Coordinates of C-alpha atoms and ligand atoms in Angstrom, one line a residue:
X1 CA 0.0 0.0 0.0
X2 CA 1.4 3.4 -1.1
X3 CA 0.1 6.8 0.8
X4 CA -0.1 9.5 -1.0
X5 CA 0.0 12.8 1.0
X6 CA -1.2 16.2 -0.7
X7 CA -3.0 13.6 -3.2
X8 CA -5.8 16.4 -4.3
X9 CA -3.2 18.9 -5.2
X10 CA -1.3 19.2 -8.5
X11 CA 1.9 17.1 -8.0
X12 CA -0.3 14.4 -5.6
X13 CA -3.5 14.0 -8.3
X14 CA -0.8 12.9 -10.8
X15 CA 1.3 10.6 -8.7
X16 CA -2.1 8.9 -7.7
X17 CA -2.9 8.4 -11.0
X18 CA 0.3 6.9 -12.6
X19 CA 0.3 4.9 -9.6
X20 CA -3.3 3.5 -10.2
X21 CA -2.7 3.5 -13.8
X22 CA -0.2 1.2 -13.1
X23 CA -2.1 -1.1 -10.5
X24 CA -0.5 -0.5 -7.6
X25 CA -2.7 0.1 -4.3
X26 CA -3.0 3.3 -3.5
X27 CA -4.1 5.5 -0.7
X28 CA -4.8 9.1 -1.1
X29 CA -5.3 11.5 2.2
X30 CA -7.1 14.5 2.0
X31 CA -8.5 16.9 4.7
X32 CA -12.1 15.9 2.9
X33 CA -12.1 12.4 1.5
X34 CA -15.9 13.4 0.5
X35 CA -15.3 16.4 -1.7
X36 CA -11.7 14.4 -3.5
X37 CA -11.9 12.8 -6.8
X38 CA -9.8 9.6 -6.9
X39 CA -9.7 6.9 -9.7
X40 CA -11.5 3.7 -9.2
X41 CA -9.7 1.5 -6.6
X42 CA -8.0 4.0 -4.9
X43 CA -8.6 4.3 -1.2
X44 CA -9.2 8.0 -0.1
X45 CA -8.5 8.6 3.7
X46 CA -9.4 11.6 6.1
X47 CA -5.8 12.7 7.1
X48 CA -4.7 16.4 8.2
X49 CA -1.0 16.7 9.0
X50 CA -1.7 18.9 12.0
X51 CA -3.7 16.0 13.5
X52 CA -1.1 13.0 14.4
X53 CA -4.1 10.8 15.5
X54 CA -4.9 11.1 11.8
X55 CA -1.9 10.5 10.3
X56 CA -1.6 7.1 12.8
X57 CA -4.5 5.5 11.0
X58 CA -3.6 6.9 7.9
X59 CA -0.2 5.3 7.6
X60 CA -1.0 1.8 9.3
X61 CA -0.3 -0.9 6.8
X62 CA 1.5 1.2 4.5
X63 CA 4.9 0.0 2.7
X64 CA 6.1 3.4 1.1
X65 CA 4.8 6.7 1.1
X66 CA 5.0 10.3 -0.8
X67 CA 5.2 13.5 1.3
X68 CA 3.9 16.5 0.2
X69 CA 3.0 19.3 2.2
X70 CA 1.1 22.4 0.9
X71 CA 3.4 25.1 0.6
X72 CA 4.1 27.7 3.6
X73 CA 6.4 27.5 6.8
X74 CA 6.9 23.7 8.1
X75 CA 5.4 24.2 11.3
X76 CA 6.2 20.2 12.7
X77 CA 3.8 18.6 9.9
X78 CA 7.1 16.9 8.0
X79 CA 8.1 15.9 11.8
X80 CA 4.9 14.2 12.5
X81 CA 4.1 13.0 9.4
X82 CA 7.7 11.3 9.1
X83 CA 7.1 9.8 12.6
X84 CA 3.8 8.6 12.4
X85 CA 5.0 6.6 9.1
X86 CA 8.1 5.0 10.8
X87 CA 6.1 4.0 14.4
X88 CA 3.8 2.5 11.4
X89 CA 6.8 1.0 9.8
X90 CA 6.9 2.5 6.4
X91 CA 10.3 1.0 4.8
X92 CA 10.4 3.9 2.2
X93 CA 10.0 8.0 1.9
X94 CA 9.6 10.2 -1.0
X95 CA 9.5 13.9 0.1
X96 CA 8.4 16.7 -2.0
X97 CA 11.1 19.5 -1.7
X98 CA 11.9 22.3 -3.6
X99 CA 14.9 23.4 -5.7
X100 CA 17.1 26.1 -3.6
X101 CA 16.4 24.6 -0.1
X102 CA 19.3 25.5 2.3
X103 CA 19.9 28.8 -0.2
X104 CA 20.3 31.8 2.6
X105 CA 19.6 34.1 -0.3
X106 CA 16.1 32.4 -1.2
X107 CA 15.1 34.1 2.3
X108 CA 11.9 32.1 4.1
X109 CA 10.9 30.1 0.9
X110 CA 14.8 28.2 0.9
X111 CA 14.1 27.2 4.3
X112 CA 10.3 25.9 4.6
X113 CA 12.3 22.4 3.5
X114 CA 14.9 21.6 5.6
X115 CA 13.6 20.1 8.4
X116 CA 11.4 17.8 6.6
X117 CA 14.9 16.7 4.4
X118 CA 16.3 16.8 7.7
X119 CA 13.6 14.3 9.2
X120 CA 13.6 11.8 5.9
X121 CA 17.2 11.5 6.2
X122 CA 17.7 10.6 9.6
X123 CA 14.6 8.4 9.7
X124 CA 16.2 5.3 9.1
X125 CA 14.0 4.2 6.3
X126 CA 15.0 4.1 2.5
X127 CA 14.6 8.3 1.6
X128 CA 14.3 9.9 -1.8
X129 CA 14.0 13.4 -1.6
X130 CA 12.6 15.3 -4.6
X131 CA 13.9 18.9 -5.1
X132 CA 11.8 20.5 -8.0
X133 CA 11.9 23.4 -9.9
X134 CA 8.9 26.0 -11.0
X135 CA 6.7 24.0 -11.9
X136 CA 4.5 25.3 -15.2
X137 CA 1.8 25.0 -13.6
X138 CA 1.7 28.2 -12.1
X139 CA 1.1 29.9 -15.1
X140 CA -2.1 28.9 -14.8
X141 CA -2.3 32.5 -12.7
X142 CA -2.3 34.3 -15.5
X143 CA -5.2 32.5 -17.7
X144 CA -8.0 35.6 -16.2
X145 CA -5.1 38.3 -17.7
X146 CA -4.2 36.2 -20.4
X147 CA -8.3 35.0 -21.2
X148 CA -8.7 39.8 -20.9
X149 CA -6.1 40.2 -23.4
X150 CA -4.1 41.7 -20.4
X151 CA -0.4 42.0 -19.4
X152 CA 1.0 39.0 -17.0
X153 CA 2.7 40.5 -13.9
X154 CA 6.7 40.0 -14.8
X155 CA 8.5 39.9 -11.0
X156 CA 11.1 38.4 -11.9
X157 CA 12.6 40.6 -15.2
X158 CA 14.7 38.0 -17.5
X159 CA 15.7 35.5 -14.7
X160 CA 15.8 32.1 -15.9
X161 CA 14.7 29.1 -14.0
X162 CA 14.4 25.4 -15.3
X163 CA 10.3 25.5 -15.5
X164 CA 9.2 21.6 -15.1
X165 CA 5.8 20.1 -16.0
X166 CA 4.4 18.7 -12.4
X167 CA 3.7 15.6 -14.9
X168 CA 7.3 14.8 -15.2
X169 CA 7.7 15.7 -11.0
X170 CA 4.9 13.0 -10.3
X171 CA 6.8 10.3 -12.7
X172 CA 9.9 10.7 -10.9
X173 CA 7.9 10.5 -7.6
X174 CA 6.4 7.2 -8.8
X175 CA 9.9 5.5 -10.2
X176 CA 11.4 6.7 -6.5
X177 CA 8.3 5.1 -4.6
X178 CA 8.5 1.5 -6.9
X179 CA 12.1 1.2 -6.9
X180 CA 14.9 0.7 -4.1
X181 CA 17.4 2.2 -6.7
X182 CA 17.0 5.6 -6.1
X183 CA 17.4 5.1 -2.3
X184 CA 19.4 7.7 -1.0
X185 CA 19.6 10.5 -3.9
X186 CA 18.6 13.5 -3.6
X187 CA 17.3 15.2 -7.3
X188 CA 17.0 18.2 -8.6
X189 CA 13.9 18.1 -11.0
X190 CA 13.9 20.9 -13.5
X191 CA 12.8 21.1 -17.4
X192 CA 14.9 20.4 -20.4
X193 CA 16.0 24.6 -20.2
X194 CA 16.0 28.0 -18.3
X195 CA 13.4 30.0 -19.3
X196 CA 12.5 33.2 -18.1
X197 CA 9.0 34.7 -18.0
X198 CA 9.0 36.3 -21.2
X199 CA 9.9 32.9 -22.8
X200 CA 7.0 31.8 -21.4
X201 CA 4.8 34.4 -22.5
X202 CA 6.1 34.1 -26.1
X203 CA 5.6 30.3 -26.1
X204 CA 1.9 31.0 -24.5
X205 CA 1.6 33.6 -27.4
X206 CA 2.8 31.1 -30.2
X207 CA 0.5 28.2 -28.9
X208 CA -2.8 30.0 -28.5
X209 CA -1.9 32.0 -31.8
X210 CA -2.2 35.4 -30.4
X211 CA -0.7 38.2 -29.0
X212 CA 0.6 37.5 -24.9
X213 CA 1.9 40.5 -23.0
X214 CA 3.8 41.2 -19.7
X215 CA 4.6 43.8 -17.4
X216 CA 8.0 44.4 -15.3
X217 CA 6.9 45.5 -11.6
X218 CA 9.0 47.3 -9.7
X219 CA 9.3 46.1 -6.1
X220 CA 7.0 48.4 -5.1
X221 CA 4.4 48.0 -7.9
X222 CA 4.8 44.2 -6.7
X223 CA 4.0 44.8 -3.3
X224 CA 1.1 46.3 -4.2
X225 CA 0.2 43.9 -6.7
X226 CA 0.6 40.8 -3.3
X227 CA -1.9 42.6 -1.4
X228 CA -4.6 43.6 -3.8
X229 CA -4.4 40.6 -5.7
X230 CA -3.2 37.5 -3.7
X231 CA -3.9 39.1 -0.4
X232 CA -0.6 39.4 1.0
X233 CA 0.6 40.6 4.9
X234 CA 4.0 42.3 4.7
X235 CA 6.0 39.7 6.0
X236 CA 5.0 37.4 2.9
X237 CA 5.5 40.2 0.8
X238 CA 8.8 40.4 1.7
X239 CA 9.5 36.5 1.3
X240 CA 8.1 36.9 -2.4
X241 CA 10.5 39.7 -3.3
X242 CA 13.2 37.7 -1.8
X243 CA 12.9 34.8 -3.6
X244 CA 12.0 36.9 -7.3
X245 CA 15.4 39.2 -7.0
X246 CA 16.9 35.2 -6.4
X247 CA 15.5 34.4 -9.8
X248 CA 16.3 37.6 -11.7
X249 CA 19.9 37.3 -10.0
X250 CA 20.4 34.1 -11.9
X251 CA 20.1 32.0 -8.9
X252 CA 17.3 29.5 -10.3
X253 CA 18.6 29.1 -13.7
X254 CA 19.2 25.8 -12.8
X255 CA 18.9 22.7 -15.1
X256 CA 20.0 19.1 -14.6
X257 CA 19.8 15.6 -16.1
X258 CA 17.8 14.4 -13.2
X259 CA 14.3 14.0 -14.7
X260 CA 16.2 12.1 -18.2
X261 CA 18.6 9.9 -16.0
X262 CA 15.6 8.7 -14.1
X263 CA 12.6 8.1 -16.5
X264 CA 15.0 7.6 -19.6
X265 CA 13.6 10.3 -21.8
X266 CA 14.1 14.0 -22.2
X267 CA 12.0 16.5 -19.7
X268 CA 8.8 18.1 -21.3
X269 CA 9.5 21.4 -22.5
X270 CA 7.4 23.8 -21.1
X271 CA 5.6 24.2 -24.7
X272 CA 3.8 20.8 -23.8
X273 CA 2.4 22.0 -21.1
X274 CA 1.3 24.5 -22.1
X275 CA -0.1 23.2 -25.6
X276 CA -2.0 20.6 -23.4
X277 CA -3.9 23.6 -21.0
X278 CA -4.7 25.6 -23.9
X279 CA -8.1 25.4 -22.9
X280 CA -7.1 27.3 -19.7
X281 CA -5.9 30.5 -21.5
X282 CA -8.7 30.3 -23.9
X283 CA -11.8 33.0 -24.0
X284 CA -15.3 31.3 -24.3
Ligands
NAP1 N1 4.8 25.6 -7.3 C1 6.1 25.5 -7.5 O1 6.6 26.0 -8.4 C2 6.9 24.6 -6.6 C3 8.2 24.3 -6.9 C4 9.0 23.5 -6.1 C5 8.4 22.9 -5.0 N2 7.1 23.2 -4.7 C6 6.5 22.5 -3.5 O2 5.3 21.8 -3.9 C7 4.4 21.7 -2.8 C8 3.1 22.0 -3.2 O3 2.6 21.0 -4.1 P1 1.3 21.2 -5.0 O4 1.4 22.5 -5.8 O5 1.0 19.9 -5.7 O6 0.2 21.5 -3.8 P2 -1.2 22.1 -4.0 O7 -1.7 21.9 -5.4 O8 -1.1 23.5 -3.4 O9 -2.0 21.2 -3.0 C9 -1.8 21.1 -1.6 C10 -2.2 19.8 -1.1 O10 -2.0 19.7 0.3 C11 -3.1 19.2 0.9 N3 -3.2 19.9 2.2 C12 -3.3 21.2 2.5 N4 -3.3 21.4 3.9 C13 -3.2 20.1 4.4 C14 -3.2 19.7 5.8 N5 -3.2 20.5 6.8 N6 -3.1 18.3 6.0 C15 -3.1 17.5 4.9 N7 -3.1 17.8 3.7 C16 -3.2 19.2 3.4 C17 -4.3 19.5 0.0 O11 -5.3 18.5 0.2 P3 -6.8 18.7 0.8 O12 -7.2 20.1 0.6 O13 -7.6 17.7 0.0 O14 -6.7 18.3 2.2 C18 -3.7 19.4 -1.3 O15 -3.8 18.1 -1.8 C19 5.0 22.6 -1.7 O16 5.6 21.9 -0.7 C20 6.0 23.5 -2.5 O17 7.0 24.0 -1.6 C21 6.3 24.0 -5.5

């Protein structure tokens, strides 16, 4: 039996499905087992990783599991989650990091982490841990701008990063679960390239066969831009700008041969993803 944390969420919904696709028993946790869609067969469990009496019953009987926590501060839930899994005697962890963690320059968000890397390590079962890049996926914050014929909000000028489709995250997730080989590594999951926002937007434009803009903020403008339009307090404000001057400094324009050496093919390029959520950026 495999658990799968964070299973309603973008990375989760995809490693639940490859794994059911490929028959493996699966169980999904979710703060609302009644509201979650999971494919046939797969077991959908109440679990909230603030509640340790959940996660107790949620990991009994379970051989391997894939940590994913929703993003934000650590707070203990890696902690509990990884200790309720080895009093249930899980033999193997995949967690769900990100690329950067440990970075002192990344401010808050290159720390949120390291204790759960910390806690898979020294847990004494097999540990993966999964470090991956921007995923596309969250372009999918532009579609009401780019749906208007709006500009996209630039933060992060012509900094690069290796944008990964969460496809490719959740099939690296899934080899690492299924197979003892990749006990012990720790990968950096990015796309086949660096591409910076306005790459993006011209691959967007090119696929929907129209015109995509976007607009540099300032720091300002983009403090602003937090707390109108994502609802923002200072302090993650703050964290936000930290981690966008890291990517227009160059410090995400990372890429590796992580995602190939593991699945045995090349990364999808950003323009997949984005030719397969055309529908998202599309009017009417
Ligand atoms: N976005 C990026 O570019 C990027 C890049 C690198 C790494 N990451 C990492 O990826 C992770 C986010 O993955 P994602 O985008 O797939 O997540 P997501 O779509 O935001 O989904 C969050 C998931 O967490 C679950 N969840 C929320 N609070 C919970 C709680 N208290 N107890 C149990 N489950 C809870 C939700 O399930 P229910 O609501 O059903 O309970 C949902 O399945 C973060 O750790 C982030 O640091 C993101």
């Amino acid at each position: 039996m495999i658990l799968v944390t964070g299973a309603t969420g973008t990375i989760g919904v995809e490693v639940v499905r490859q794994l059911a696709e490929r028959g493996e028993a699966v169980r999904a946790l979710t703060r609302d087992p009644a509201k979650a869609r999971v494919p046939e067969g797969v077991e959908a469990v109440r679990g909230d990783l603030r509640d340790p009496d959940s996660l107790r019953a949620a990991t009994a009987g379970v051989t391997a599991a894939f940590l994913l926590r929703p993003p934000g501060p650590d707070e203990g839930q890696d902690t509990a989650v990884v200790a309720a899994a080895r009093a249930a005697g899980v033999r193997r962890l995949v967690k769900l990091s990100a690329v950067g963690t440990g970075e002192p320059a990344l401010g808050p968000f290159g720390r949120w982490h390291v204790e759960g890397e910390r806690a898979v390590r020294e847990s004494g079962a097999e540990w993966v841990v999964l470090r991956p890049s921007t995923f596309a996926s969250n372009t999918l914050s532009w579609a009401g701008a780019v749906r208007a014929g709006e500009p996209v909000p630039n933060m992060t000028g012509d900094g690069t990063s290796g944008v990964i489709d969460p496809r490719d995250v959740a099939a690296v997730a899934v080899r690492a679960l299924l197979d003892g080989r990749h006990a012990g590594r720790t990968y950096t999951l990015t796309g086949p390239a660096a591409i910076s926002l306005p790459d993006q937007v011209a691959v967007l434009a090119s696929v929907l066969g129209r015109p995509v803009t976007a607009r540099n903020l300032s720091p300002d403008e983009t403090r602003g831009f937090l707390r109108t339009a994502w609802g923002f307090d200072d302090a993650q404000a703050e964290a936000v700008l930290l981690s966008t001057a890291f990517v227009r400094d160059g410090g995400n324009a990372v890429v590796t041969a992580d995602v190939p050496e593991v699945l045995g093919r090349p990364a999808r390029a950003y323009r997949e993803w984005a030719q397969a959520h055309r529908e998202a950026f599309s009017a009417g």
